[in-house]
Each structure stands twice: as structure tokens, then as C-alpha cells.
Tab-separated table of C-alpha atoms and ligand atoms in Angstrom:
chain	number	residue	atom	x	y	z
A	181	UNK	CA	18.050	-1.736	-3.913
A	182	UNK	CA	14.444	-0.796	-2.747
A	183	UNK	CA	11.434	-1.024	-3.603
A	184	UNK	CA	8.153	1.439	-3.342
A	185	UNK	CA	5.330	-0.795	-2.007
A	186	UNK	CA	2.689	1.701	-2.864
A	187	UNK	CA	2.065	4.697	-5.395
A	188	UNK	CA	-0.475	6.245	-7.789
A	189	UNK	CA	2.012	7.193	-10.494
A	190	UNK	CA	-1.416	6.897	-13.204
A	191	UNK	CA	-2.503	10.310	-11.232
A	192	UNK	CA	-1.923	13.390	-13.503
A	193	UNK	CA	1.162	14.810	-11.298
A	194	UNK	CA	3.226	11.757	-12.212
A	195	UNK	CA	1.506	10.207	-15.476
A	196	UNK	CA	3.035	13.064	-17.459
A	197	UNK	CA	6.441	12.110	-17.562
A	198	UNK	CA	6.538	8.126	-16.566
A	199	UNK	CA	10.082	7.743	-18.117
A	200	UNK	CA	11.175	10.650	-15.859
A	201	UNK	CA	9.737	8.691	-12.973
A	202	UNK	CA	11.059	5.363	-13.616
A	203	UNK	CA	14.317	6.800	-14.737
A	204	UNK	CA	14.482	8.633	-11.306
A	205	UNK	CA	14.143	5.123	-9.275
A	206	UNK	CA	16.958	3.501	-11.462
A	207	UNK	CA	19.073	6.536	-10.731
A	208	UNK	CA	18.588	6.373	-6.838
A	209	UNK	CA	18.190	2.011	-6.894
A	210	UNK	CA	14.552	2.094	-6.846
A	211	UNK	CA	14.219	-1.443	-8.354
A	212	UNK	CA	10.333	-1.680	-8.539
A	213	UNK	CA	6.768	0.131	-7.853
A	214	UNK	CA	3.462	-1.018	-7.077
A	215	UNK	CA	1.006	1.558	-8.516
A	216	UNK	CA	-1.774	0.984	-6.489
A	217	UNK	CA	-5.669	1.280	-7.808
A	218	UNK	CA	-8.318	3.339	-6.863
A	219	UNK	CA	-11.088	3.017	-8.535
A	220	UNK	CA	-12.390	0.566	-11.791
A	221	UNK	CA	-12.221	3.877	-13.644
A	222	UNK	CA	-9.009	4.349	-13.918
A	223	UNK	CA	-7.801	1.189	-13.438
A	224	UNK	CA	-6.915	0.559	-17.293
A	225	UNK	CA	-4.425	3.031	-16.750
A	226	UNK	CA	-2.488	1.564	-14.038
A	227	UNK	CA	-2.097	-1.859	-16.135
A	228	UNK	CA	-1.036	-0.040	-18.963
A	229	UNK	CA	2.047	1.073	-16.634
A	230	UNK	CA	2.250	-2.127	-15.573
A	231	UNK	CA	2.399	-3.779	-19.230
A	232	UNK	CA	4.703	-0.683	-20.158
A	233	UNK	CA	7.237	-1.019	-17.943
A	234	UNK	CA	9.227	-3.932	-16.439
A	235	UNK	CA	9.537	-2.307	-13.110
A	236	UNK	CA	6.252	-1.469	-12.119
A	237	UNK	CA	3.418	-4.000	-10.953
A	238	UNK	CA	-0.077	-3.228	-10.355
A	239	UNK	CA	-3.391	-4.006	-8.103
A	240	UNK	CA	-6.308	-4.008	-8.729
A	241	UNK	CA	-9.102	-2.116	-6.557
A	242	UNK	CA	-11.647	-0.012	-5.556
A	243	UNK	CA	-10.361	3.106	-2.112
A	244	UNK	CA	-12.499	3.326	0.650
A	245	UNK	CA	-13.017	7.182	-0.543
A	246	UNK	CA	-14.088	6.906	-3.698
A	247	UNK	CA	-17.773	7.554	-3.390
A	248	UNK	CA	-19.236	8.059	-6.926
A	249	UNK	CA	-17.755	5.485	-8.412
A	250	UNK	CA	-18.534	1.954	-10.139
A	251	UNK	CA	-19.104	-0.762	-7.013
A	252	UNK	CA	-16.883	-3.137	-7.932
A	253	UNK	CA	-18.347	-7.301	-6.639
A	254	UNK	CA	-16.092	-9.832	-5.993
A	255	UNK	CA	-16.110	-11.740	-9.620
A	256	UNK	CA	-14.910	-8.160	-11.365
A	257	UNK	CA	-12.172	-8.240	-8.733
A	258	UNK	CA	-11.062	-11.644	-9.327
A	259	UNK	CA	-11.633	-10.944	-13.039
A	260	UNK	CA	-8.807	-8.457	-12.894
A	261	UNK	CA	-6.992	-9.748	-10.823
A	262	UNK	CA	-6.055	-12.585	-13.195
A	263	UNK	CA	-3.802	-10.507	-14.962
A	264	UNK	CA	-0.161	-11.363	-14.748
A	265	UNK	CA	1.283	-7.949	-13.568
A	266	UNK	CA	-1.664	-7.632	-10.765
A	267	UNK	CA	-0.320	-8.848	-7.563
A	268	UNK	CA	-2.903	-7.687	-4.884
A	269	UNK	CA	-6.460	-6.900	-4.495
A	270	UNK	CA	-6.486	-3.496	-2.774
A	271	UNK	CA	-6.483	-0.383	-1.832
A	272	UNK	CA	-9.260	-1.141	0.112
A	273	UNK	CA	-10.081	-0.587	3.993
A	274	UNK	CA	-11.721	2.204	5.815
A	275	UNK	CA	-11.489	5.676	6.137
A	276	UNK	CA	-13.707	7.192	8.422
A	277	UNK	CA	-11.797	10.624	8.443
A	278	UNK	CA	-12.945	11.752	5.104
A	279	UNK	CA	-16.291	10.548	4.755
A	280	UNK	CA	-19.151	11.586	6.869
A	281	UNK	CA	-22.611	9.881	7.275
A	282	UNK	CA	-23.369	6.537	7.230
A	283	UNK	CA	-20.221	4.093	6.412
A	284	UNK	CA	-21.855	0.971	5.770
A	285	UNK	CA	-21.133	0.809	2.326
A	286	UNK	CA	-17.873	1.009	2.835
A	287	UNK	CA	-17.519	-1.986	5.246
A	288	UNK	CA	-19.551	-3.842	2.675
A	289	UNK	CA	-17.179	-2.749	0.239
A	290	UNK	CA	-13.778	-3.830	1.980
A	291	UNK	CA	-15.793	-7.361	2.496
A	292	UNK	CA	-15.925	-8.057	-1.130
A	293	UNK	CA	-12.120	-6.976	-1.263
A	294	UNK	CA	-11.578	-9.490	1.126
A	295	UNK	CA	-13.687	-11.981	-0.344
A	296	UNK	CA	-11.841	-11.264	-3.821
A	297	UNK	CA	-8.350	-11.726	-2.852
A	298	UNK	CA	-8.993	-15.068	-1.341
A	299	UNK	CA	-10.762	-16.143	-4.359
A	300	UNK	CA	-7.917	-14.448	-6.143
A	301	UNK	CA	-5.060	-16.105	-4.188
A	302	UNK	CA	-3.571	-12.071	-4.225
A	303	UNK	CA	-2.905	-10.601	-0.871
A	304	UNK	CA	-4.569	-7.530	0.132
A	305	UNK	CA	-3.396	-4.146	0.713
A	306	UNK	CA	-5.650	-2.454	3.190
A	307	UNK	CA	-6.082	1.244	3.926
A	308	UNK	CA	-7.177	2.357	7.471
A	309	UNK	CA	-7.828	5.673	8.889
A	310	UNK	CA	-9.586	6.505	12.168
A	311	UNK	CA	-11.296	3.244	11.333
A	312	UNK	CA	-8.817	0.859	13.438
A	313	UNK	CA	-11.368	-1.426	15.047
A	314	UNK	CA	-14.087	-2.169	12.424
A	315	UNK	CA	-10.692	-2.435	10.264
A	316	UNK	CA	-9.347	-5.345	12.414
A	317	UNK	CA	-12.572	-6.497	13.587
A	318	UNK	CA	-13.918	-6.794	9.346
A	319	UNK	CA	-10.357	-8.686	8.704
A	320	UNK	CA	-11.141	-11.038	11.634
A	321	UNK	CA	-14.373	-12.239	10.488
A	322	UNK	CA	-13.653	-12.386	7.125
A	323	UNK	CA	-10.465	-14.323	7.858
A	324	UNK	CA	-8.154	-11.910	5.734
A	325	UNK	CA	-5.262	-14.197	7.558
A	326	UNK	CA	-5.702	-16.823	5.148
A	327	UNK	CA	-4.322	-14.713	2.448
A	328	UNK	CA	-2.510	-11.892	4.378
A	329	UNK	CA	-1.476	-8.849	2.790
A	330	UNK	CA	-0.209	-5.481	3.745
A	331	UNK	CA	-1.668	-2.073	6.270
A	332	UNK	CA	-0.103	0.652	4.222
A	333	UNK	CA	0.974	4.056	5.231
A	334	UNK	CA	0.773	2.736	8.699
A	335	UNK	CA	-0.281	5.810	11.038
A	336	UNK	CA	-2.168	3.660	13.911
A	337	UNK	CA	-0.279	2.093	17.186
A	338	UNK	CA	2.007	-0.393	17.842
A	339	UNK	CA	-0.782	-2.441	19.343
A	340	UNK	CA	-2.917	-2.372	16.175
A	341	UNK	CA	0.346	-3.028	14.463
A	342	UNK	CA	0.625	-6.250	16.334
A	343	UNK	CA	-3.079	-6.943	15.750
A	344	UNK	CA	-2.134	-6.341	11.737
A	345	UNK	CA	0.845	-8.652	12.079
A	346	UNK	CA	-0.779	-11.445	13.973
A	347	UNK	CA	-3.217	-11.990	11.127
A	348	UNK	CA	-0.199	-12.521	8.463
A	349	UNK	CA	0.036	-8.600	7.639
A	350	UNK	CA	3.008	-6.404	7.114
A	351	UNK	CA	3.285	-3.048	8.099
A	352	UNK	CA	4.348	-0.596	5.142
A	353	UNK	CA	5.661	2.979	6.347
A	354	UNK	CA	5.215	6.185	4.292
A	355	UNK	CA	7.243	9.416	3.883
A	356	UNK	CA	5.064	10.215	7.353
A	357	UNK	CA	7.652	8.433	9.114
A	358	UNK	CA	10.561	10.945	8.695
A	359	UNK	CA	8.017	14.205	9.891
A	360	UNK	CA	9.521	15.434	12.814
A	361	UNK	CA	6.548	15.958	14.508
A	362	UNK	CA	5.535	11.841	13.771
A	363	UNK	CA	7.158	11.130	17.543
A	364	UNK	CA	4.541	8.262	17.884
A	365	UNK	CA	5.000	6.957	13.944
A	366	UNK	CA	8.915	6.229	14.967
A	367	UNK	CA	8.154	4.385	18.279
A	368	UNK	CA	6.221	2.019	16.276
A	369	UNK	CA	8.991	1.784	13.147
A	370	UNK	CA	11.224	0.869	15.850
A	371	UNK	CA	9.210	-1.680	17.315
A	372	UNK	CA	8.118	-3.432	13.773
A	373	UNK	CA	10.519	-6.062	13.155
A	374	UNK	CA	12.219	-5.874	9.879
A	375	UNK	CA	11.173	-9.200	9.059
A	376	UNK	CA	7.100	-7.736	8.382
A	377	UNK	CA	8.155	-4.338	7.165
A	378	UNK	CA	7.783	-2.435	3.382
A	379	UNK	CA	8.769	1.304	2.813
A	380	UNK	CA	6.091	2.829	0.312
A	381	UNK	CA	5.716	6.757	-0.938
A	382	UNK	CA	2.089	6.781	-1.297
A	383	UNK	CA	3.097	9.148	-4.257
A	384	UNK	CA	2.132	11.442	-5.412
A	385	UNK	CA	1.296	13.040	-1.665
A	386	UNK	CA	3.190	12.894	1.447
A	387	UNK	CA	6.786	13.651	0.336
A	388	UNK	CA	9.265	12.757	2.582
A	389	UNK	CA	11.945	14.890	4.119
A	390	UNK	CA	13.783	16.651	2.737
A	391	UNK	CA	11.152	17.249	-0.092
A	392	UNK	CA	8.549	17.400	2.270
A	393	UNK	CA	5.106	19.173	0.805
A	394	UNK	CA	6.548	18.990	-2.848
A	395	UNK	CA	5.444	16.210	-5.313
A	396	UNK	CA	6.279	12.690	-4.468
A	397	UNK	CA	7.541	10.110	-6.368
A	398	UNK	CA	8.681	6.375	-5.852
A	399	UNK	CA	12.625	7.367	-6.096
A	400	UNK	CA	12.077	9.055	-2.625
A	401	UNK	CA	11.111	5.922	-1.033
A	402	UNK	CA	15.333	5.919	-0.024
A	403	UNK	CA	13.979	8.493	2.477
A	404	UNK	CA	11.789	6.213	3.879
A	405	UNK	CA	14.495	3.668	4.176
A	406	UNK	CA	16.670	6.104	5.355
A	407	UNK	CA	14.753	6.714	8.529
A	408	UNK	CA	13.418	3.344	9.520
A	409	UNK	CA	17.622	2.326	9.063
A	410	UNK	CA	18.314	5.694	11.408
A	411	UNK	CA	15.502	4.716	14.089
A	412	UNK	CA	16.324	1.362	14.235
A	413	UNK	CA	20.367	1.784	14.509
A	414	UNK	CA	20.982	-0.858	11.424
A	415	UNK	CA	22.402	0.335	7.903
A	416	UNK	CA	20.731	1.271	5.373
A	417	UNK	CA	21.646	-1.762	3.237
A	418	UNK	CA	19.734	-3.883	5.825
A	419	UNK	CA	16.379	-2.135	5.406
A	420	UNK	CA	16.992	-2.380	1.628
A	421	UNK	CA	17.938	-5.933	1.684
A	422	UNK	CA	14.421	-6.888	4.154
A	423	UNK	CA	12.060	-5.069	2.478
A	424	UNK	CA	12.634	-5.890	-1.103
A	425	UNK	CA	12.405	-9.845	0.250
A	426	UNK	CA	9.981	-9.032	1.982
A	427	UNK	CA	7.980	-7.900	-0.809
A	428	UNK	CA	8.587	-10.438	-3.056
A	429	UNK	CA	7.614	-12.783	-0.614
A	430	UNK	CA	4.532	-11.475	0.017
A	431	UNK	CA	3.179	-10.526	-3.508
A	432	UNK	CA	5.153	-13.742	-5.345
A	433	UNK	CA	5.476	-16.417	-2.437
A	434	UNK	CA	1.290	-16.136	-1.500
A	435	UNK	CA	0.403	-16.285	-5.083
A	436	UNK	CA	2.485	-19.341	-5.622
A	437	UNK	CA	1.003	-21.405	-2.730
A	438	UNK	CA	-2.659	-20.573	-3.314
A	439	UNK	CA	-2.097	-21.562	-7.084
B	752	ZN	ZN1	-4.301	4.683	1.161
B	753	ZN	ZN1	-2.673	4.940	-1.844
């Protein structure tokens, strides 16, 4: 069985037909989803996935993109966060690839996500794009190690994956991981241990191959699976078996200690 560490199924492509979706991950032994928030906006909607269906959890949390949108502070994270079916503060992180100008808001921003999920005792799931450094560097200061958490769609090196996994983060991989042109992306798959890896479709985007440029969902996370189990040289039941632990671990075991 696997499990999808990260989608947006509450975005219009996927929203439409839900029971489709989940009915597509029992049919290919998707057990569970975490649809991710990214904004307070729309949050709402994720939990009401999460409260509609068994299989699907939810965060809560404002993406380093979202620009005209309500700035959430760290006592309307927490607030949410209290929820039963949230299990992470997040997305959250820098991207300095899509937004131009000054980016100080956004480090200010990923501080109160920080801030949040250690109040929260909910690990964090942290979004970084051309933004390595001030990524680690914010983490560091702000001690995200005490409560850990997860770099998704990992696209960055194996040394920043090391950095990641010293401070108590795993390292999810996306449906980037089986492009054929993502030569760098494997060397690093192969070097994560299995022990501090998730699989994730970021769904609706970045299908995996064979669907590759089509709509994703969380069913195709098998691809994912498929690929990290072909790079590595294990079977596929092995990369099942260590991610869905691992993610229970992280988003069950951290809550339980910090409560
Ligand atoms: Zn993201
Ligand atoms: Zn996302």
C-alpha cells in the first residue's frame, strides 16, 4: 500500500469528481492522501475532504506564492491546526523562482509557520525553490528540528538533502523523479535512505511517467514508488512498506510526543 504525502485535490481539476479520485487510489492501493493547504481561503475546503473521507488528512497553511492573500499569524495557525484530521502546519517555505522583488515577507511568513507548528506540536511541510539557503538557514534559527517535518517535491542536492535530514526532515519525491531528463533528481533518490523518504504527487501538476503533462492525481503516486524501487534496486513492496511507516511516524508519532 502507499500513500501520497502531498496533493491539492480541493483545486478545481480534481474537486469535481472526489469519489473518482479516492476510488482511483483504492483501485491502485493508494491507502491515504494529504491534501495540502494553500492559502486560509480555501482552506475550509480541504477539511471538508478531510471530514468527508476516511482516507484523506489535511494541513493547514498559507504557500510561499500566494501573494494576495489573508496573512495568516501564528495563533490562526495553531487555531486550525487543532483540528483532528490536520496533521501538519505547511505548505510553507520559499520560492524565490516565482516571485520577484523584495522577499521579505515571505521569510517572515515561513517564520510564523515555524513558530506555529511548534506551538502546534504538527510537523511542518516546507516548500523550497531556488531559495535553498535562506530555507535551511530560516529552519536553523528557528529550530524547525524540534518538531521536524517534511522538504516536499525535493528538487535541490543531495547536500541540502542531508542538511534537510540532519534537522529531523524527510525528503518527499514527486512525479519529477521519473522525468528522464531529472539525471540529478535520481542521484539524490538513490542516495536518500529509505528510512527518511515519502513519495507525494503534488497533484494536480507534475504527472508522472507515463502520464506525464496530463492531470495528476494521488493514485499515480505508484509511479513515484515505482522509480525510487527501480533506482534503488529494492522491490517495490519495500518502498511501499517504508514510506507509509514512515509517514505515520512522522505525522502520528510527533504529534503524540509533543502532546
Ligand atoms: Zn509546493
Ligand atoms: Zn503543493
Amino acid at each position: 500500500m502507499f500513500i501520497d504525502s502531498h496533493c491539492h485535490i480541493n483545486f478545481p481539476e480534481l474537486a469535481a469528481d472526489l469519489r473518482c479520485v479516492t476510488e482511483s487510489m483504492a483501485a491502485n492501493k493508494v491507502t491515504h492522501a494529504l491534501c495540502v493547504s494553500v492559502n486560509l481561503e480555501t482552506f475550509p475546503e480541504v477539511l471538508l475532504i478531510a471530514e468527508r473521507f476516511a482516507t484523506i488528512f489535511a494541513s493547514a497553511g498559507v504557500h510561499p506564492d500566494a501573494q494576495s492573500c489573508e496573512e495568516p499569524d501564528v495563533e490562526r495557525l495553531v487555531g486550525l491546526a487543532s483540528h483532528p484530521r490536520v496533521v501538519a502546519i505547511g505548505e510553507t517555505g520559499l520560492d524565490y523562482y516565482r516571485v520577484d522583488g523584495d522577499t521579505e515577507w515571505q521569510r517572515a511568513r515561513f517564520r510564523t509557520h515555524i513558530r506555529a507548528a511548534k506551538q502546534a506540536g504538527k510537523p511542518l511541510i516546507i516548500h523550497t525553490r531556488e531559495a535553498s539557503e535562506d530555507t535551511l538557514r530560516i529552519m536553523r534559527e528557528e529550530d524547525a528540528a524540534s518538531i521536524g517535518g517534511v522538504m516536499h517535491c525535493f528538487t535541490e542536492t543531495a547536500e541540502v538533502a542531508q542538511r534537510a535530514m540532519d534537522m529531523n526532515f524527510m525528503i518527499s519525491f514527486s512525479g519529477i523523479v521519473t522525468f528522464k531528463n531529472a539525471i540529478a533528481l535520481k542521484d539524490v533518490a538513490r542516495g536518500v535512505p529509505l528510512d527518511n523518504m515519502l513519495i507525494e504527487t503534488d497533484s494536480p501538476y507534475l504527472a508522472p511517467v507515463p502520464y506525464r503533462g496530463k492531470t495528476n492525481q494521488p493514485a499515480y503516486v505508484r509511479f513515484v514508488a515505482e522509480e525510487i524501487a527501480r533506482l534503488k534496486g529494492i522491490a517495490i513492496e519495500s518502498v511501499a512498506e517504508a514510506t507509509t511507516a514512515n509517514f505515520f511516524r512522522l505525522f502520528y508519532a510527533a504529534r503524540a510526543v509533543k502532546a
